[in-house]
Each structure stands twice: as structure tokens, then as C-alpha cells.
Amino acid sequence: MPLVTSKDLFKRAYAEHFAVGAFNVNNMEIIQGIFEAAIAEKAPLIIQVSAGARKYARHEYLIHLIQASIEMAKASGVDLPVVLHLDHGEDFEICKKCIDGGFTSVMIDGSKHPFEENIKLTKQVVDYAHPRGVVVEAELGRLAGVEDNIKVDAKDSSYTDPGQAKEFVERTGCDSLAVAIGTSHGAYKFKGDAKLDFQRLAEIEKVLPGFPLVLHGASSVPEDLVAICNEYGGKIQGSKGVPESMITQASKGGVCKVNIDTDLRLAMTGAIRKVFAESPGEFDPRKYLAPAREAIKQVVIRKLKVLGCAGKAI
Ligand code: G3H
Ligand code: 13P
Ligand code: ZN
């Protein structure tokens, strides 16, 4: 199957009460680990690339690695639906480059702009994307946390207003909407107990029935993965993610796409640290990148089950 848009996937996700995992990729081992997990679990995939990832690995490399993975999956008898998505596109130009360059979905993140400006920018991207068969995710409300090394303090974050969400979707024609209900990017999401505003989510779902919502900053920051990092020389303290039960709860409602990056980073780093600590004489990159790839596979398998999308590629 060639790359697909998320349109049909989200329709199914909405109707069957699951969410599709959207995983950030930066190199070959991450891509391979994610695909191995999706093949094992027969799950559809959204592979997402940030501006930082495009800069680090180059757009062309990532596209070809993803295409190769789709072919390998097909050769092994699993025809996975795969969406190639730009994560947090900050202006029209980057969205255009990705639309012209083979992506099937882009996010225009106008969340830092005032409402009217966000609408104008999002509509500009929608007007370019739709005639070219590409779908658009937008964001309303602002998450706290770190993206591309830009830190948004909790005081500058703001939850999504349900009334504005309806108007925003109607006026922009976007295909999905990222909402702020208390998640944040990175490994330090909550100081005390984890809390998401499910009441607000329900209100957004009510005013936008059948419309796919997106949860960013949705890593669970599993304690066992943090513990591996710390056991082998890491220093990750005070981290806290979104409990898996909350992710499952959101996935059963209007949330059709759940973004995960931090958990992959933790899994990969822990596996590499372990090899470095246990075999300090080792210097063959394959000896630490293979366990890193396996760690990615295992954490993605876990996520696909939490999201309910295992088995949904068939
Ligand atoms: O939302 C941010 C994602 O985790 C991507 O992170 O911008 O550092 O690649 P990055
Ligand atoms: P996490 O930092 O929680 O993994 O969120 C990733 C994300 O939202 C990418 O857009
Ligand atoms: Zn995000």
C-alpha cells in the first residue's frame, strides 16, 4: 500500500473507539523499530517528522527509509496503512515543502498566534493542501513543554475553548484538531498528580461530533524506562507522564491520533546506556543500536495496545 492520508483511518478510529499512534522519527533504527512493532501487531501507523528531524536526518532520507519500510512490510505479507505527517509545521513554507515533497498529512501549528491569525494561517495551508490530496491538522490552545528546544512555560499555555474550537474548524476546513487539555511535551508533564481536563474534552467532542481530535504530549514516561536510564548513569529526576489509563480513555472518545516521542527517546537511550555501562570496551555501533531498535519495538507494541489500534490494519 502506498502512503495514505489519515481520512479513512480516523473515520474508522472514531467509529471503533481507538486512536492511531503517531510516532516521531529521526533515524533508521527508530523507523525500523516502529515498523517491526506495527507489523507484529497489525496496526496502522502515523509516522511523523518534526522540523528538527528534517534538519537532523534530511527530508529525503526519512522519506526513503519510510518507503523502504512499507515495502519490507508488504514483502512480509502485511500491507500497513501508513501516513507520513509533518509534526508542528510552524509556517506556510514548511507545510508547502512537505506537501510538495510527498507527505500525505501536515500539521500547521498556529497555536502561538492570536485566534484570527491562527485561522488565517491554517486556512492558507488547507487551501494549498486539499487540492493536492493532503490533509491538515491544526492546533488551538497551547501546550506547555518543549518543542524543537523552544520552551513554553505553563503560565503561557492555555486550554482549548470548546466554542472557539467549533468556529475554528468551520472557518479553516482543517481535517483534525490538536487540543490542549493538560498534556505537555517532554518528560516532565506534571508536578503532582497527573490531571487531564476530560470535562473540556467531552465539551469539545460534543460541539464537534465525529470530528477527529489529536492529543500531543501524550507520552506516559514509563517508570521502568526512566529507571533503566538512571540505573546506567542517567540523571532523569522528577519526570512524570500521562498515565496509560488516561490515554486509553481519551482514545475511546473523539481522540483519533495520539503523539508519542518522549517514550521512544527514553527507550532508546536506556538501551544504549545499558550497553555502554555493561560493555565499556564495545565500539561497534551495531552492538548498541540493535538493542535500541528492539527497545523502540517493545515500547511501540505497548503503545499500540494502550491505544486500541493493534489489529486495526486489517
Ligand atoms: O513535539 C515535539 C516532538 O517531540 C518533536 O521534538 O522538535 O525535538 O524533534 P523535536
Ligand atoms: P511527548 O513529548 O509526550 O512524547 O509528545 C510528543 C508530541 O506531541 C509530538 O508532537
Ligand atoms: Zn506535539
Tab-separated table of C-alpha atoms and ligand atoms in Angstrom:
chain	number	residue	atom	x	y	z
A	1	MET	CA	0.000	0.000	0.000
A	2	PRO	CA	1.407	3.434	-0.841
A	3	LEU	CA	1.282	6.195	1.768
A	4	VAL	CA	-2.293	7.110	2.708
A	5	THR	CA	-3.911	10.166	4.277
A	6	SER	CA	-5.473	9.820	7.712
A	7	LYS	CA	-9.039	10.435	6.476
A	8	ASP	CA	-10.303	6.848	6.373
A	9	LEU	CA	-8.143	5.801	9.309
A	10	PHE	CA	-9.686	8.478	11.525
A	11	LYS	CA	-13.215	7.555	10.401
A	12	ARG	CA	-12.558	4.004	11.494
A	13	ALA	CA	-10.785	5.078	14.685
A	14	TYR	CA	-13.753	7.272	15.618
A	15	ALA	CA	-16.330	4.596	14.859
A	16	GLU	CA	-14.416	1.783	16.564
A	17	HIS	CA	-13.235	3.812	19.574
A	18	PHE	CA	-9.485	3.594	19.201
A	19	ALA	CA	-6.682	6.053	18.334
A	20	VAL	CA	-3.861	5.763	15.842
A	21	GLY	CA	-0.345	6.111	17.268
A	22	ALA	CA	1.694	8.936	15.768
A	23	PHE	CA	5.369	8.287	16.371
A	24	ASN	CA	8.210	10.770	15.845
A	25	VAL	CA	11.160	9.514	13.814
A	26	ASN	CA	14.719	10.774	13.432
A	27	ASN	CA	16.780	7.874	12.106
A	28	MET	CA	16.756	4.377	10.626
A	29	GLU	CA	16.653	2.389	13.845
A	30	ILE	CA	13.671	4.328	15.170
A	31	ILE	CA	11.786	3.803	11.906
A	32	GLN	CA	12.641	0.107	11.809
A	33	GLY	CA	11.653	-0.458	15.446
A	34	ILE	CA	8.273	1.252	14.912
A	35	PHE	CA	7.550	-0.747	11.752
A	36	GLU	CA	8.558	-4.041	13.398
A	37	ALA	CA	6.057	-3.312	16.162
A	38	ALA	CA	3.273	-2.336	13.738
A	39	ILE	CA	3.855	-5.455	11.645
A	40	ALA	CA	3.800	-7.659	14.755
A	41	GLU	CA	0.577	-6.019	15.963
A	42	LYS	CA	-1.014	-5.423	12.539
A	43	ALA	CA	-1.554	-1.765	13.389
A	44	PRO	CA	-1.895	1.272	11.107
A	45	LEU	CA	0.781	3.905	11.605
A	46	ILE	CA	1.283	7.634	11.518
A	47	ILE	CA	4.960	8.371	11.112
A	48	GLN	CA	5.690	11.969	11.972
A	49	VAL	CA	8.649	14.164	11.231
A	50	SER	CA	9.343	17.428	13.040
A	51	ALA	CA	11.258	20.398	11.645
A	52	GLY	CA	14.141	19.293	13.875
A	53	ALA	CA	14.019	15.781	12.412
A	54	ARG	CA	14.047	17.152	8.860
A	55	LYS	CA	17.078	19.205	9.739
A	56	TYR	CA	18.858	16.353	11.507
A	57	ALA	CA	18.248	13.483	9.089
A	58	ARG	CA	17.135	15.319	5.937
A	59	HIS	CA	13.663	15.036	4.463
A	60	GLU	CA	14.783	12.776	1.574
A	61	TYR	CA	16.499	10.214	3.814
A	62	LEU	CA	13.481	9.904	6.060
A	63	ILE	CA	11.054	9.568	3.139
A	64	HIS	CA	13.123	6.835	1.533
A	65	LEU	CA	13.567	4.957	4.800
A	66	ILE	CA	9.811	5.051	5.348
A	67	GLN	CA	9.087	3.934	1.783
A	68	ALA	CA	11.559	1.071	2.228
A	69	SER	CA	9.844	0.049	5.459
A	70	ILE	CA	6.445	-0.029	3.750
A	71	GLU	CA	7.893	-2.263	1.016
A	72	MET	CA	9.518	-4.565	3.585
A	73	ALA	CA	6.224	-4.832	5.479
A	74	LYS	CA	4.406	-5.712	2.260
A	75	ALA	CA	7.036	-8.291	1.370
A	76	SER	CA	6.448	-9.896	4.759
A	77	GLY	CA	2.727	-10.121	3.962
A	78	VAL	CA	1.454	-7.109	5.940
A	79	ASP	CA	0.023	-4.234	3.910
A	80	LEU	CA	0.123	-1.489	6.534
A	81	PRO	CA	-1.741	1.795	6.045
A	82	VAL	CA	0.934	4.420	6.748
A	83	VAL	CA	0.507	8.199	6.963
A	84	LEU	CA	3.553	10.439	6.574
A	85	HIS	CA	2.908	13.534	8.657
A	86	LEU	CA	4.720	16.809	9.323
A	87	ASP	CA	4.695	17.468	13.076
A	88	HIS	CA	4.363	21.094	14.277
A	89	GLY	CA	4.813	22.893	10.969
A	90	GLU	CA	5.293	26.483	12.063
A	91	ASP	CA	4.643	28.360	8.833
A	92	PHE	CA	3.142	28.003	5.369
A	93	GLU	CA	6.531	27.423	3.710
A	94	ILE	CA	7.476	24.284	5.657
A	95	CYS	CA	3.983	22.851	5.092
A	96	LYS	CA	4.260	23.579	1.358
A	97	LYS	CA	7.689	21.896	1.172
A	98	CYS	CA	6.301	18.770	2.813
A	99	ILE	CA	3.118	18.742	0.701
A	100	ASP	CA	5.229	19.108	-2.458
A	101	GLY	CA	7.741	16.590	-1.108
A	102	GLY	CA	5.467	13.585	-0.658
A	103	PHE	CA	3.900	13.945	2.802
A	104	THR	CA	0.246	12.894	2.993
A	105	SER	CA	-0.556	14.967	6.075
A	106	VAL	CA	0.791	18.174	7.603
A	107	MET	CA	0.281	19.982	10.854
A	108	ILE	CA	0.175	23.744	10.779
A	109	ASP	CA	0.758	24.783	14.346
A	110	GLY	CA	-0.595	28.303	14.623
A	111	SER	CA	-1.302	27.886	18.330
A	112	LYS	CA	1.136	30.618	19.334
A	113	HIS	CA	-0.770	33.180	17.238
A	114	PRO	CA	-3.942	35.042	18.186
A	115	PHE	CA	-7.188	33.305	17.132
A	116	GLU	CA	-7.785	35.227	13.882
A	117	GLU	CA	-4.166	34.856	12.760
A	118	ASN	CA	-4.226	31.129	13.528
A	119	ILE	CA	-7.384	30.821	11.401
A	120	LYS	CA	-5.837	32.754	8.507
A	121	LEU	CA	-2.611	30.720	8.526
A	122	THR	CA	-4.402	27.387	8.886
A	123	LYS	CA	-6.802	28.216	6.062
A	124	GLN	CA	-3.881	29.173	3.815
A	125	VAL	CA	-2.352	25.722	4.374
A	126	VAL	CA	-5.707	23.945	3.925
A	127	ASP	CA	-6.281	25.774	0.632
A	128	TYR	CA	-2.897	24.582	-0.627
A	129	ALA	CA	-3.096	21.033	0.793
A	130	HIS	CA	-6.608	19.896	-0.119
A	131	PRO	CA	-6.397	20.253	-3.928
A	132	ARG	CA	-3.192	18.192	-3.684
A	133	GLY	CA	-4.837	15.392	-1.706
A	134	VAL	CA	-3.089	16.199	1.580
A	135	VAL	CA	-4.868	16.535	4.938
A	136	VAL	CA	-4.208	19.195	7.578
A	137	GLU	CA	-4.015	19.041	11.363
A	138	ALA	CA	-4.284	22.348	13.210
A	139	GLU	CA	-3.889	23.315	16.859
A	140	LEU	CA	-5.998	25.527	19.066
A	141	GLY	CA	-4.998	26.220	22.655
A	142	ARG	CA	-1.376	25.986	23.703
A	143	LEU	CA	0.531	23.129	25.326
A	144	ALA	CA	3.299	23.682	27.844
A	145	GLY	CA	6.623	21.881	27.404
A	146	VAL	CA	9.497	21.724	24.938
A	147	GLU	CA	9.391	21.508	21.130
A	148	ASP	CA	12.478	21.977	18.988
A	149	ASN	CA	14.226	23.390	22.057
A	150	ILE	CA	11.615	26.135	22.463
A	151	LYS	CA	10.220	26.009	25.957
A	152	VAL	CA	6.634	27.056	26.567
A	153	ASP	CA	6.126	27.788	30.267
A	154	ALA	CA	2.993	26.531	31.969
A	155	LYS	CA	1.901	30.163	32.512
A	156	ASP	CA	1.937	30.731	28.723
A	157	SER	CA	-0.070	27.593	27.967
A	158	SER	CA	-3.846	27.745	27.540
A	159	TYR	CA	-6.538	25.107	27.316
A	160	THR	CA	-8.708	24.830	24.199
A	161	ASP	CA	-12.018	26.689	24.336
A	162	PRO	CA	-14.818	24.425	23.003
A	163	GLY	CA	-16.801	27.293	21.438
A	164	GLN	CA	-13.729	28.578	19.635
A	165	ALA	CA	-12.866	25.033	18.501
A	166	LYS	CA	-16.148	24.714	16.585
A	167	GLU	CA	-15.738	28.104	14.919
A	168	PHE	CA	-12.082	27.344	14.134
A	169	VAL	CA	-12.852	24.052	12.406
A	170	GLU	CA	-15.736	25.543	10.418
A	171	ARG	CA	-13.775	28.551	9.238
A	172	THR	CA	-10.497	26.780	8.403
A	173	GLY	CA	-11.733	23.482	6.960
A	174	CYS	CA	-8.933	21.635	8.788
A	175	ASP	CA	-9.193	17.828	8.935
A	176	SER	CA	-8.224	17.275	12.570
A	177	LEU	CA	-7.574	19.436	15.599
A	178	ALA	CA	-4.945	19.192	18.326
A	179	VAL	CA	-6.430	20.238	21.646
A	180	ALA	CA	-4.844	21.387	24.891
A	181	ILE	CA	-6.441	19.658	27.893
A	182	GLY	CA	-3.472	19.391	30.246
A	183	THR	CA	-0.862	17.339	28.384
A	184	SER	CA	2.539	18.853	27.608
A	185	HIS	CA	5.612	17.931	25.610
A	186	GLY	CA	8.594	16.213	27.189
A	187	ALA	CA	9.233	14.072	30.265
A	188	TYR	CA	8.095	16.486	32.972
A	189	LYS	CA	4.370	16.843	32.434
A	190	PHE	CA	3.001	17.102	35.969
A	191	LYS	CA	4.405	18.309	39.287
A	192	GLY	CA	1.868	16.480	41.442
A	193	ASP	CA	-0.806	14.039	40.327
A	194	ALA	CA	-1.456	13.666	36.611
A	195	LYS	CA	-4.619	15.510	35.644
A	196	LEU	CA	-6.331	15.944	32.282
A	197	ASP	CA	-9.449	18.047	31.699
A	198	PHE	CA	-11.761	15.290	30.432
A	199	GLN	CA	-14.776	17.545	31.016
A	200	ARG	CA	-13.374	20.015	28.495
A	201	LEU	CA	-12.572	17.189	26.083
A	202	ALA	CA	-16.185	15.995	26.328
A	203	GLU	CA	-17.431	19.519	25.580
A	204	ILE	CA	-15.190	19.759	22.521
A	205	GLU	CA	-16.399	16.342	21.348
A	206	LYS	CA	-19.985	17.478	21.813
A	207	VAL	CA	-19.651	20.573	19.633
A	208	LEU	CA	-17.617	18.691	17.003
A	209	PRO	CA	-19.332	15.298	16.700
A	210	GLY	CA	-17.458	12.831	14.503
A	211	PHE	CA	-14.505	15.197	14.119
A	212	PRO	CA	-11.044	13.720	14.821
A	213	LEU	CA	-9.146	15.279	17.742
A	214	VAL	CA	-5.426	14.925	18.401
A	215	LEU	CA	-3.541	14.610	21.663
A	216	HIS	CA	0.000	15.949	21.684
A	217	GLY	CA	2.371	15.490	24.605
A	218	ALA	CA	0.850	12.083	25.267
A	219	SER	CA	3.878	10.058	26.344
A	220	SER	CA	3.446	8.065	29.540
A	221	VAL	CA	7.095	8.362	30.613
A	222	PRO	CA	7.043	4.768	31.956
A	223	GLU	CA	8.880	4.448	35.257
A	224	ASP	CA	10.653	1.265	34.141
A	225	LEU	CA	12.182	3.056	31.146
A	226	VAL	CA	13.311	6.003	33.271
A	227	ALA	CA	14.745	3.522	35.790
A	228	ILE	CA	16.867	1.824	33.097
A	229	CYS	CA	18.274	5.206	32.020
A	230	ASN	CA	19.090	6.109	35.631
A	231	GLU	CA	20.478	2.671	36.557
A	232	TYR	CA	23.084	3.023	33.825
A	233	GLY	CA	24.316	6.517	34.563
A	234	GLY	CA	21.369	8.730	33.559
A	235	LYS	CA	20.006	11.521	35.694
A	236	ILE	CA	16.320	11.942	34.934
A	237	GLN	CA	14.602	13.208	38.035
A	238	GLY	CA	11.038	14.284	38.741
A	239	SER	CA	9.722	13.022	35.413
A	240	LYS	CA	6.025	12.219	35.043
A	241	GLY	CA	3.861	11.319	32.047
A	242	VAL	CA	0.213	10.770	31.203
A	243	PRO	CA	-0.987	7.509	32.788
A	244	GLU	CA	-1.767	4.862	30.186
A	245	SER	CA	-5.333	4.518	31.522
A	246	MET	CA	-5.972	8.176	30.607
A	247	ILE	CA	-4.608	7.645	27.102
A	248	THR	CA	-6.930	4.669	26.650
A	249	GLN	CA	-9.855	6.729	27.954
A	250	ALA	CA	-9.161	9.581	25.507
A	251	SER	CA	-8.692	7.105	22.630
A	252	LYS	CA	-12.157	5.688	23.191
A	253	GLY	CA	-13.737	9.108	22.553
A	254	GLY	CA	-13.021	11.718	19.900
A	255	VAL	CA	-9.234	11.488	20.136
A	256	CYS	CA	-8.162	9.652	16.974
A	257	LYS	CA	-4.424	10.465	16.952
A	258	VAL	CA	-2.020	10.278	19.892
A	259	ASN	CA	1.504	11.715	19.586
A	260	ILE	CA	4.437	9.913	21.143
A	261	ASP	CA	8.066	10.915	21.050
A	262	THR	CA	9.464	11.145	24.590
A	263	ASP	CA	8.757	7.463	25.363
A	264	LEU	CA	10.734	6.430	22.276
A	265	ARG	CA	13.642	8.637	23.335
A	266	LEU	CA	13.659	7.099	26.814
A	267	ALA	CA	13.522	3.537	25.471
A	268	MET	CA	16.333	4.133	23.007
A	269	THR	CA	18.577	5.982	25.439
A	270	GLY	CA	18.125	3.385	28.199
A	271	ALA	CA	19.073	0.546	25.859
A	272	ILE	CA	22.193	2.348	24.646
A	273	ARG	CA	23.245	3.376	28.151
A	274	LYS	CA	22.956	-0.237	29.282
A	275	VAL	CA	25.360	-1.471	26.589
A	276	PHE	CA	27.806	1.353	27.290
A	277	ALA	CA	27.747	0.654	31.039
A	278	GLU	CA	27.969	-3.131	30.771
A	279	SER	CA	30.451	-3.308	27.887
A	280	PRO	CA	32.664	-0.223	28.084
A	281	GLY	CA	35.103	-1.773	25.604
A	282	GLU	CA	32.414	-2.041	22.908
A	283	PHE	CA	32.657	0.351	19.972
A	284	ASP	CA	30.707	-1.322	17.189
A	285	PRO	CA	27.602	0.913	16.759
A	286	ARG	CA	25.534	-2.110	15.759
A	287	LYS	CA	26.050	-3.561	19.233
A	288	TYR	CA	24.151	-0.694	20.841
A	289	LEU	CA	21.855	0.370	18.012
A	290	ALA	CA	20.334	-3.109	17.657
A	291	PRO	CA	19.198	-3.198	21.326
A	292	ALA	CA	17.995	0.393	20.881
A	293	ARG	CA	15.875	-0.666	17.903
A	294	GLU	CA	14.481	-3.590	19.898
A	295	ALA	CA	13.628	-1.253	22.795
A	296	ILE	CA	11.738	1.013	20.374
A	297	LYS	CA	9.836	-2.013	19.058
A	298	GLN	CA	8.814	-3.106	22.560
A	299	VAL	CA	7.654	0.338	23.692
A	300	VAL	CA	5.644	0.803	20.473
A	301	ILE	CA	3.966	-2.605	20.898
A	302	ARG	CA	2.925	-1.468	24.374
A	303	LYS	CA	1.542	1.817	22.986
A	304	LEU	CA	-0.414	0.161	20.172
A	305	LYS	CA	-2.239	-1.915	22.775
A	306	VAL	CA	-2.923	1.099	25.016
A	307	LEU	CA	-4.373	2.970	22.017
A	308	GLY	CA	-6.509	0.037	20.931
A	309	CYS	CA	-5.100	0.150	17.396
A	310	ALA	CA	-3.417	-3.271	17.443
A	311	GLY	CA	-5.174	-5.441	14.836
A	312	LYS	CA	-6.719	-2.434	13.053
A	313	ALA	CA	-4.543	-2.630	9.929
A	314	ILE	CA	-6.719	-5.462	8.628
B	1	G3H	O1	6.509	17.983	19.735
B	1	G3H	C1	7.704	17.787	19.656
B	1	G3H	C2	8.234	16.452	19.279
B	1	G3H	O2	8.577	15.727	20.424
B	1	G3H	C3	9.373	16.596	18.339
B	1	G3H	O3	10.503	17.003	19.004
B	1	G3H	O4	11.013	19.043	17.694
B	1	G3H	O5	12.754	17.991	19.185
B	1	G3H	O6	12.056	16.870	17.051
B	1	G3H	P1	11.680	17.794	18.181
B	2	13P	P1	5.658	13.673	24.016
B	2	13P	O1	6.761	14.617	24.360
B	2	13P	O2	4.719	13.500	25.171
B	2	13P	O3	6.134	12.359	23.503
B	2	13P	O4	4.783	14.352	22.849
B	2	13P	C1	5.207	14.278	21.516
B	2	13P	C2	4.421	15.178	20.624
B	2	13P	O5	3.394	15.721	20.959
B	2	13P	C3	4.949	15.373	19.259
B	2	13P	O6	4.210	16.296	18.549
B	3	ZN	ZN	3.423	17.883	19.704
